[in-house]
PDB file of N, CA and C in Angstrom:
ATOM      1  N   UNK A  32      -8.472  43.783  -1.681  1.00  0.00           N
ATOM      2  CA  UNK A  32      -7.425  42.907  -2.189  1.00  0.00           C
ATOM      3  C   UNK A  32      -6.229  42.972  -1.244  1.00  0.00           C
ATOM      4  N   UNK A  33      -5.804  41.618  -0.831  1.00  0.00           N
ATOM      5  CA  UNK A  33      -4.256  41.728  -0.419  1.00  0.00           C
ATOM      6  C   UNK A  33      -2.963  42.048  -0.803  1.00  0.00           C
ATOM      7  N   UNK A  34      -2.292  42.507  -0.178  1.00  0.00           N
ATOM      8  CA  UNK A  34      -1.586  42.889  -1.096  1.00  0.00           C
ATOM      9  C   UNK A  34      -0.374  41.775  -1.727  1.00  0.00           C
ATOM     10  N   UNK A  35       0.754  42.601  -2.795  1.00  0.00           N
ATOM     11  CA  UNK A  35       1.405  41.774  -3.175  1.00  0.00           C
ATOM     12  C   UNK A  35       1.861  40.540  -2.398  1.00  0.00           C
ATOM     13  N   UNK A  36       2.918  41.437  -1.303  1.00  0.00           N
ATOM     14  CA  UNK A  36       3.958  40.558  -0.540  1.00  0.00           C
ATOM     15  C   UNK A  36       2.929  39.523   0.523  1.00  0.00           C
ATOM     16  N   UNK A  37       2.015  39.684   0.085  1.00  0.00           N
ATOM     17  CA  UNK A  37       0.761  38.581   1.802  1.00  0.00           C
ATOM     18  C   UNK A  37       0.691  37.645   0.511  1.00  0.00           C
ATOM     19  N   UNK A  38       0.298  37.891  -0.453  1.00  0.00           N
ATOM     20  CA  UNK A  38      -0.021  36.666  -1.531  1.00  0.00           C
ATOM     21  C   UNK A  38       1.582  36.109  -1.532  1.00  0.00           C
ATOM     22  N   UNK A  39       2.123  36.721  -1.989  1.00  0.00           N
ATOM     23  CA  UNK A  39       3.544  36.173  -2.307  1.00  0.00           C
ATOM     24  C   UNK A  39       3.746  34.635  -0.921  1.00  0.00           C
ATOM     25  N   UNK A  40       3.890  35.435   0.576  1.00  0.00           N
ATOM     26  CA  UNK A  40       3.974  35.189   1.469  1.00  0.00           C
ATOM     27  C   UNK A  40       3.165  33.598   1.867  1.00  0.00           C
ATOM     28  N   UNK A  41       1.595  33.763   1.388  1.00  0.00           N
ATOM     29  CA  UNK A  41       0.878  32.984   1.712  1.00  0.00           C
ATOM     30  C   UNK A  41       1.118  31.765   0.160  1.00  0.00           C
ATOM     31  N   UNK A  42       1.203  32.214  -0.465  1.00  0.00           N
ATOM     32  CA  UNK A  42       1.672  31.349  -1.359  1.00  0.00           C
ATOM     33  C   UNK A  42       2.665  30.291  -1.343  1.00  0.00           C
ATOM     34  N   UNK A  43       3.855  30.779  -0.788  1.00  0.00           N
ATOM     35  CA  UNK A  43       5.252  30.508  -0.284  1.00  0.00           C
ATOM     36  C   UNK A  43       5.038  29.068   0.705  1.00  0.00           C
ATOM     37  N   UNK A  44       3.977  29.801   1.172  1.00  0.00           N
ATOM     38  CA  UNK A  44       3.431  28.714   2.672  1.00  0.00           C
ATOM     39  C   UNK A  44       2.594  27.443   2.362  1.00  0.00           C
ATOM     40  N   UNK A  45       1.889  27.412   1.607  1.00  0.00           N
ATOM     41  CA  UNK A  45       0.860  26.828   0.663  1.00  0.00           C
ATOM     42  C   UNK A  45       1.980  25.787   0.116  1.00  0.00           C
ATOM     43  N   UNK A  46       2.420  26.572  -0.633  1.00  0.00           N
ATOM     44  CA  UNK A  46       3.745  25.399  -2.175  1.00  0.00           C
ATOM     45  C   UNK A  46       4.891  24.988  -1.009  1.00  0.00           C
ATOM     46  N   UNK A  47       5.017  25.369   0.302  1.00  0.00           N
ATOM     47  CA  UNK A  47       6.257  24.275   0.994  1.00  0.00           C
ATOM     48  C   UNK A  47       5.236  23.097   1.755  1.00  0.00           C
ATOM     49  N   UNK A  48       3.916  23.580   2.176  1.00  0.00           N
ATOM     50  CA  UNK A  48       3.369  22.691   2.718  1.00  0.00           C
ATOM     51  C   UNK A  48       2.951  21.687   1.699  1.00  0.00           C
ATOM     52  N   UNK A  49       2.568  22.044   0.223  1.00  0.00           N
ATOM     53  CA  UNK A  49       2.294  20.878  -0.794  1.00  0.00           C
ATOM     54  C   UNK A  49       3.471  20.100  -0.863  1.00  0.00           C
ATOM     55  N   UNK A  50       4.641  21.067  -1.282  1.00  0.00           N
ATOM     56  CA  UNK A  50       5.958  20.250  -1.498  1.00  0.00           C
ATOM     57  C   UNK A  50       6.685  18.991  -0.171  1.00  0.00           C
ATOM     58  N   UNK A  51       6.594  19.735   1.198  1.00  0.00           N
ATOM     59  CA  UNK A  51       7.019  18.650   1.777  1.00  0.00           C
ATOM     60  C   UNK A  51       6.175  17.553   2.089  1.00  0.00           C
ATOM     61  N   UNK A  52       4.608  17.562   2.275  1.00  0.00           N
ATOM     62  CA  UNK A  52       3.628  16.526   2.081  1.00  0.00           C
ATOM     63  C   UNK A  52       4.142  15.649   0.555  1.00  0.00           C
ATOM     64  N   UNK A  53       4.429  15.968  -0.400  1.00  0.00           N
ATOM     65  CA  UNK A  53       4.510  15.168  -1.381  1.00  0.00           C
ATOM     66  C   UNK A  53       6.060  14.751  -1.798  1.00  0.00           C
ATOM     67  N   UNK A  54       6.690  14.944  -1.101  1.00  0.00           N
ATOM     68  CA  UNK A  54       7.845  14.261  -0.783  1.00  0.00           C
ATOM     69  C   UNK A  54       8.248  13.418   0.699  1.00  0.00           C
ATOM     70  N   UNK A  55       7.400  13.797   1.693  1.00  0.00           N
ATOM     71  CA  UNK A  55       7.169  12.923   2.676  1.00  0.00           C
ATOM     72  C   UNK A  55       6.042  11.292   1.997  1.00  0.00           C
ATOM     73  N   UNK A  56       5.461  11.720   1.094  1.00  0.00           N
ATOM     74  CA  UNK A  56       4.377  10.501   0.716  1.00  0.00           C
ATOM     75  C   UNK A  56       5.473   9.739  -0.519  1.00  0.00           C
ATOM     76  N   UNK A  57       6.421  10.611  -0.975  1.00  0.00           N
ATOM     77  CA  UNK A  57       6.951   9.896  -1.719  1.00  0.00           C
ATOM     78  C   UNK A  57       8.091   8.488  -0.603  1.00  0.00           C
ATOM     79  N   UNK A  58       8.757   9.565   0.071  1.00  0.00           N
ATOM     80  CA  UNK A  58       9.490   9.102   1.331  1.00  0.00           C
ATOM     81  C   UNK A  58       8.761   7.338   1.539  1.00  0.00           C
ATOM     82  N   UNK A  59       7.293   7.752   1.738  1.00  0.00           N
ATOM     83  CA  UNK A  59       6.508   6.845   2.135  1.00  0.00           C
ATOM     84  C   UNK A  59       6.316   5.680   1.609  1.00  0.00           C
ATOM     85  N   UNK A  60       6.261   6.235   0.260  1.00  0.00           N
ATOM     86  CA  UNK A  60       6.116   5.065  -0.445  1.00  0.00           C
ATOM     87  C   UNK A  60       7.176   4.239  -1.136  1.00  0.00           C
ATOM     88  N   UNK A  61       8.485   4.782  -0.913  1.00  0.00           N
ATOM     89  CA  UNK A  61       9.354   4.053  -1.193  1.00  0.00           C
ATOM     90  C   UNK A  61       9.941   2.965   0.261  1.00  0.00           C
ATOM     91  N   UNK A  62       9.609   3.628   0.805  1.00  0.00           N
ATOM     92  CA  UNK A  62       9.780   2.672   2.520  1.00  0.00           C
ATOM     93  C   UNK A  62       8.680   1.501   2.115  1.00  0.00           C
ATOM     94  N   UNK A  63       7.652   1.711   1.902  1.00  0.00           N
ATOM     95  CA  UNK A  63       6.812   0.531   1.677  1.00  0.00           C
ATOM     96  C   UNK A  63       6.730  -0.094   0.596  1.00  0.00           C
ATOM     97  N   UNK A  64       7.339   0.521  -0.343  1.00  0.00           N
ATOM     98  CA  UNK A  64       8.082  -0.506  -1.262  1.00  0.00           C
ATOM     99  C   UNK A  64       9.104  -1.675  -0.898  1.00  0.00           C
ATOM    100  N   UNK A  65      10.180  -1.119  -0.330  1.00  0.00           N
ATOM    101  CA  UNK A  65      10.705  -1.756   0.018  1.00  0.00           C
ATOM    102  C   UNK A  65      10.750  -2.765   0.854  1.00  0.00           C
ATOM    103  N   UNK A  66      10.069  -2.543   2.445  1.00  0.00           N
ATOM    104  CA  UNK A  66       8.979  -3.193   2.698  1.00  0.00           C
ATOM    105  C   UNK A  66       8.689  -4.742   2.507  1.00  0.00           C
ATOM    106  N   UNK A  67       7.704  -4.618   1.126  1.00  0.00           N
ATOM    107  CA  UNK A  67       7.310  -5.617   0.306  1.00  0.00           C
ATOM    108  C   UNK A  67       8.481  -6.319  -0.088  1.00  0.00           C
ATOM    109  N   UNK A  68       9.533  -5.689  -1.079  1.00  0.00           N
ATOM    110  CA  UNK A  68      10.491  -6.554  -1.219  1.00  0.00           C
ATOM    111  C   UNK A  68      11.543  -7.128  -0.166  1.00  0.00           C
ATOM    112  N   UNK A  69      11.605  -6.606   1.010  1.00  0.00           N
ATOM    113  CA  UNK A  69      11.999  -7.329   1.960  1.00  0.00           C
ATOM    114  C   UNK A  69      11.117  -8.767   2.608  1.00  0.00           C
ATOM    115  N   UNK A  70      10.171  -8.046   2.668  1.00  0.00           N
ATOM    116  CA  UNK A  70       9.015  -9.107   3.002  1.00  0.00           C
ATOM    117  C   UNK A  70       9.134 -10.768   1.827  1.00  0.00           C
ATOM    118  N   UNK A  71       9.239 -10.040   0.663  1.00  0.00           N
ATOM    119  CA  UNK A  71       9.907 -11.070  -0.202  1.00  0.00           C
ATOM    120  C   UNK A  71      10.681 -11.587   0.074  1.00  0.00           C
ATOM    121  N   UNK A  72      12.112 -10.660   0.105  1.00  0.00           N
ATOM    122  CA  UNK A  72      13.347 -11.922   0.459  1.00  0.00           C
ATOM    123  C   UNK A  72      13.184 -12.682   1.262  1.00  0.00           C
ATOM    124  N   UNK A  73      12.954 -12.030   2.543  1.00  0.00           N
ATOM    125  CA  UNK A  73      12.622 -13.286   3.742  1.00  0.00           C
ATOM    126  C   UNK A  73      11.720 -14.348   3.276  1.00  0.00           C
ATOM    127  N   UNK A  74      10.934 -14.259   2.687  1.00  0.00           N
ATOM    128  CA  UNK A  74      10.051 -15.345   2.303  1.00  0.00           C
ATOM    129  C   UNK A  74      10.843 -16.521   1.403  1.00  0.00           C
ATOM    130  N   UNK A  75      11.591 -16.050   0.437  1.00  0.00           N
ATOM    131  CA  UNK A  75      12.549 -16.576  -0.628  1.00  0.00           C
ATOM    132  C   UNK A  75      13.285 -17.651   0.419  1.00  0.00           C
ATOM    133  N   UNK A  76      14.346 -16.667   1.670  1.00  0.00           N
ATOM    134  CA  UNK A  76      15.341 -17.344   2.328  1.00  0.00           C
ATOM    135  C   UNK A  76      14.595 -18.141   2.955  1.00  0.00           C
ATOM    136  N   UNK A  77      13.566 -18.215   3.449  1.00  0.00           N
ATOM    137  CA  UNK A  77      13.051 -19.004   4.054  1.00  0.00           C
ATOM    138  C   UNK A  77      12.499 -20.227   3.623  1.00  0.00           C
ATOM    139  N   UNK A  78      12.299 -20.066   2.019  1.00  0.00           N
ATOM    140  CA  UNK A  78      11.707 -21.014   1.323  1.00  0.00           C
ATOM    141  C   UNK A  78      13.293 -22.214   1.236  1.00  0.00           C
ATOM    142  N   UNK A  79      14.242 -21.258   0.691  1.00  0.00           N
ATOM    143  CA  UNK A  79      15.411 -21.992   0.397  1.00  0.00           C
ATOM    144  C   UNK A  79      15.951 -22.731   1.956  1.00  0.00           C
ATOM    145  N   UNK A  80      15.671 -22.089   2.984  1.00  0.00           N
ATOM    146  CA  UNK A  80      15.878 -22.691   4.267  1.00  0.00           C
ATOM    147  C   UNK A  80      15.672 -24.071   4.335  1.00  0.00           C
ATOM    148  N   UNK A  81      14.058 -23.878   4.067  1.00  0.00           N
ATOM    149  CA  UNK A  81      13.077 -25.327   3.926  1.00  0.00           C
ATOM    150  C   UNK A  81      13.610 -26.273   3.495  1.00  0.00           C
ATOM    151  N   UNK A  82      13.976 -26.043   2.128  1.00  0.00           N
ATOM    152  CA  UNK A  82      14.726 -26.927   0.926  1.00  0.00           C
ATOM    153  C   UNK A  82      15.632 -27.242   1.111  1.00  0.00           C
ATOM    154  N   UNK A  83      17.012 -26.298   1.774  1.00  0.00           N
ATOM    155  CA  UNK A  83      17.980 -27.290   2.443  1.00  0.00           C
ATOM    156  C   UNK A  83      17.935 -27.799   3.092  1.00  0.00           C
ATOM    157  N   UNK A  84      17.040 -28.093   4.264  1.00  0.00           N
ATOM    158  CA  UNK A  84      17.169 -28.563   5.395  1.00  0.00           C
ATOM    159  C   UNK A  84      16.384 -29.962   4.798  1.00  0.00           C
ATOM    160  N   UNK A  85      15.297 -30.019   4.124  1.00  0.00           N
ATOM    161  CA  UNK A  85      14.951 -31.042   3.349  1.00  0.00           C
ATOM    162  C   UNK A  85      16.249 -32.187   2.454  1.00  0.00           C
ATOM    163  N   UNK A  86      16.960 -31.277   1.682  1.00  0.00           N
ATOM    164  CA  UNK A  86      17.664 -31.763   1.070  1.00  0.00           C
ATOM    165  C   UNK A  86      19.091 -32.207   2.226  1.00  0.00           C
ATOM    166  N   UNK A  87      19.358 -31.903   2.937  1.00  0.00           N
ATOM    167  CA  UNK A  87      20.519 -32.113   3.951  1.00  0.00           C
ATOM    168  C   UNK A  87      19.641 -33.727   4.549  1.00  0.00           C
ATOM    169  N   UNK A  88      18.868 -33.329   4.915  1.00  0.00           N
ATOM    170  CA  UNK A  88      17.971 -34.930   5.538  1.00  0.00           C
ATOM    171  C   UNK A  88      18.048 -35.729   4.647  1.00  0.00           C
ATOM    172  N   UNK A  89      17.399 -35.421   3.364  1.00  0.00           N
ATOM    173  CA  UNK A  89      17.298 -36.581   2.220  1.00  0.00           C
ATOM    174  C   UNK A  89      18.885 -37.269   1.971  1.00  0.00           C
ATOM    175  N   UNK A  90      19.699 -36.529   1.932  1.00  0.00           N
ATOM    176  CA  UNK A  90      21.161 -36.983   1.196  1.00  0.00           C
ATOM    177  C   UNK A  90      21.810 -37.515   2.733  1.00  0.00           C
ATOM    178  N   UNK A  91      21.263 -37.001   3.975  1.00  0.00           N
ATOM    179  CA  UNK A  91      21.590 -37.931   5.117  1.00  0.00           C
ATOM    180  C   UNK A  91      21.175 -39.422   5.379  1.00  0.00           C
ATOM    181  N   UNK A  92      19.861 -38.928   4.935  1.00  0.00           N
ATOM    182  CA  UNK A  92      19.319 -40.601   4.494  1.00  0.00           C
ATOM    183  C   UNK A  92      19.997 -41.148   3.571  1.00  0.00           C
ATOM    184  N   UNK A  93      20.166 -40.728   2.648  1.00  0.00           N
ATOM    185  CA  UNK A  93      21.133 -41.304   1.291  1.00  0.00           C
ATOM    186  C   UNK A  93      22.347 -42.086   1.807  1.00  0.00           C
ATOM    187  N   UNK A  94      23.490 -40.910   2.341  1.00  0.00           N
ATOM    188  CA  UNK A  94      24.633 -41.694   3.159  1.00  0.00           C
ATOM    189  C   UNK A  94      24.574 -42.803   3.748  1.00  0.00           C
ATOM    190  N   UNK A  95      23.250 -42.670   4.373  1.00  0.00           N
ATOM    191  CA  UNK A  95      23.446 -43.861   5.330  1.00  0.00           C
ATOM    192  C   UNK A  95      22.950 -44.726   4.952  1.00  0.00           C
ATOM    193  N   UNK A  96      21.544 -45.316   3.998  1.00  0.00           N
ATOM    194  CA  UNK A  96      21.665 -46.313   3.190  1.00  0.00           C
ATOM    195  C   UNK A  96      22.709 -46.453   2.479  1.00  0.00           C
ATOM    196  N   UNK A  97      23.682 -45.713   1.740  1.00  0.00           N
ATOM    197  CA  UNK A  97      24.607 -46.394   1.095  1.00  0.00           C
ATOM    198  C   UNK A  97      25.940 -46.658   1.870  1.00  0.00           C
ATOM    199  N   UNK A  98      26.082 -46.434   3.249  1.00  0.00           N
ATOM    200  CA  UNK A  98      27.060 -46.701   4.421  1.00  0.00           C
ATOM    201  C   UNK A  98      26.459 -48.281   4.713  1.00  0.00           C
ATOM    202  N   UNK A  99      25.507 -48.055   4.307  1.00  0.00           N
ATOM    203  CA  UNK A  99      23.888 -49.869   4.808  1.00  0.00           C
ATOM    204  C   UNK A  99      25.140 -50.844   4.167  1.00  0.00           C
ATOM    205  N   UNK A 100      24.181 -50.515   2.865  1.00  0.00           N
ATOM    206  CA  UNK A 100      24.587 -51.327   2.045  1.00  0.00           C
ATOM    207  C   UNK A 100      26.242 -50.965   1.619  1.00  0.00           C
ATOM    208  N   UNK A 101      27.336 -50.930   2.077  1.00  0.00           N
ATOM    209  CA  UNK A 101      28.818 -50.930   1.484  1.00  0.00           C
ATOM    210  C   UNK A 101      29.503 -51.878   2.168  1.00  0.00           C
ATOM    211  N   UNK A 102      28.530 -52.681   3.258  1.00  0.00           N
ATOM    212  CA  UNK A 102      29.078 -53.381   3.862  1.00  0.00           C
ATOM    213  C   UNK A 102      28.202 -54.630   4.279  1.00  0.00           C
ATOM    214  N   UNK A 103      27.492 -54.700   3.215  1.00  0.00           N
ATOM    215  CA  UNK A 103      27.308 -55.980   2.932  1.00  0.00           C
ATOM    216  C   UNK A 103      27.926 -57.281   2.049  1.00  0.00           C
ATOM    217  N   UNK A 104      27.254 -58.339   2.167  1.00  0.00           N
ATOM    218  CA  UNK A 104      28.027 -59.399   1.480  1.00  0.00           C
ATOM    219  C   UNK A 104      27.579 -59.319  -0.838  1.00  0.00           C
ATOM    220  N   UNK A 105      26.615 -58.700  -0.401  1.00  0.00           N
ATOM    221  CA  UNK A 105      26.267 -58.898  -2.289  1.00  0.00           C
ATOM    222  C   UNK A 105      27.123 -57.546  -2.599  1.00  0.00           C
ATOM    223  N   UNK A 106      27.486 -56.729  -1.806  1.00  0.00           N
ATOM    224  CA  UNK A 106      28.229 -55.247  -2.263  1.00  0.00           C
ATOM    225  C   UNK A 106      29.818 -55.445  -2.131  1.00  0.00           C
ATOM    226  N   UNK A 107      29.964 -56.455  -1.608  1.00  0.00           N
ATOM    227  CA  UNK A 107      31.171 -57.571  -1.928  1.00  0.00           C
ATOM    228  C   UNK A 107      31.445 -57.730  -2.952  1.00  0.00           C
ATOM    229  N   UNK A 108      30.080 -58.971  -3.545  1.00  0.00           N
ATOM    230  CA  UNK A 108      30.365 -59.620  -4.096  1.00  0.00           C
ATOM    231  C   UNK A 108      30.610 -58.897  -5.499  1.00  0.00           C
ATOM    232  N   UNK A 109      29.795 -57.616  -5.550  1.00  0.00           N
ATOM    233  CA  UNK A 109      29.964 -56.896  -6.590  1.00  0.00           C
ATOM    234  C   UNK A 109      31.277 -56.239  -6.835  1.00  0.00           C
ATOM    235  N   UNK A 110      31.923 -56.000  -5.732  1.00  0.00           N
ATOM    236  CA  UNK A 110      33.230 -55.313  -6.000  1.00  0.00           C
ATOM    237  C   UNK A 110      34.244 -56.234  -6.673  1.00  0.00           C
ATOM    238  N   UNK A 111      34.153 -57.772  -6.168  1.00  0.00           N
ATOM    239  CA  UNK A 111      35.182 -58.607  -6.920  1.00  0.00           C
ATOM    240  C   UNK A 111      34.743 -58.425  -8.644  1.00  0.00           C
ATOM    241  N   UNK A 112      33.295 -58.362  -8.621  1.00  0.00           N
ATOM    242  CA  UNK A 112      33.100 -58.736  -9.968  1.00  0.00           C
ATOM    243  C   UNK A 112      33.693 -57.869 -11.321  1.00  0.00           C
ATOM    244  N   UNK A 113      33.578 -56.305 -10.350  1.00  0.00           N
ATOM    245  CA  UNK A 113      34.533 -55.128 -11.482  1.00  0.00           C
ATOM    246  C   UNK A 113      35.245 -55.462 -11.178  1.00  0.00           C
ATOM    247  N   UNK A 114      36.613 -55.879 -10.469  1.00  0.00           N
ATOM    248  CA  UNK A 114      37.862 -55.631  -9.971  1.00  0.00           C
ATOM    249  C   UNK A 114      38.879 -57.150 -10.957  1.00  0.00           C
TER     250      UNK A 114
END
C-alpha cells in the first residue's frame, strides 16, 4: 500500500487535472455558444440590411413616380379642384 501523503498527493493531481479539463470545456462551450448567437446576429443584420436597401429602392421609386406625376396637367387639374 501507498502511503498516505502519495495518495493524498496523487489525488490532488487527478481532481486539478479533472477540474481544469472541466472548466476549460465549460470555457468551451460558452465561446461556442456564443459563437452561434453571433452567427445569428449577423445573419439578423444582414437580413435587415437586405430589407432596407429593398425598402430605400422601393420608396426611391415611389418619390420619383410621385415627382412623375406632380407635374403633370391632370395633377393640376386636381389641385384646382380641392383648392
Amino acid at each position: 500500500m501507498a502511503p498516505r501523503w502519495f495518495e493524498s498527493i496523487i489525488g490532488g493531481i487527478i481532481g486539478s487535472i479533472l477540474g481544469s479539463s472541466a472548466v476549460a470545456y465549460y470555457i468551451f462551450h460558452i465561446q461556442k455558444q456564443n459563437n452561434i448567437a453571433m452567427d445569428r446576429i449577423n445573419h439578423n443584420i444582414g437580413r435587415l440590411d437586405r430589407a432596407l436597401d429593398k425598402f430605400n429602392s422601393s420608396a426611391g421609386d415611389l418619390m420619383g413616380a410621385m415627382d412623375g406625376l406632380a407635374f403633370t396637367q391632370e395633377s393640376e387639374d386636381r389641385e384646382e379642384r380641392f383648392y
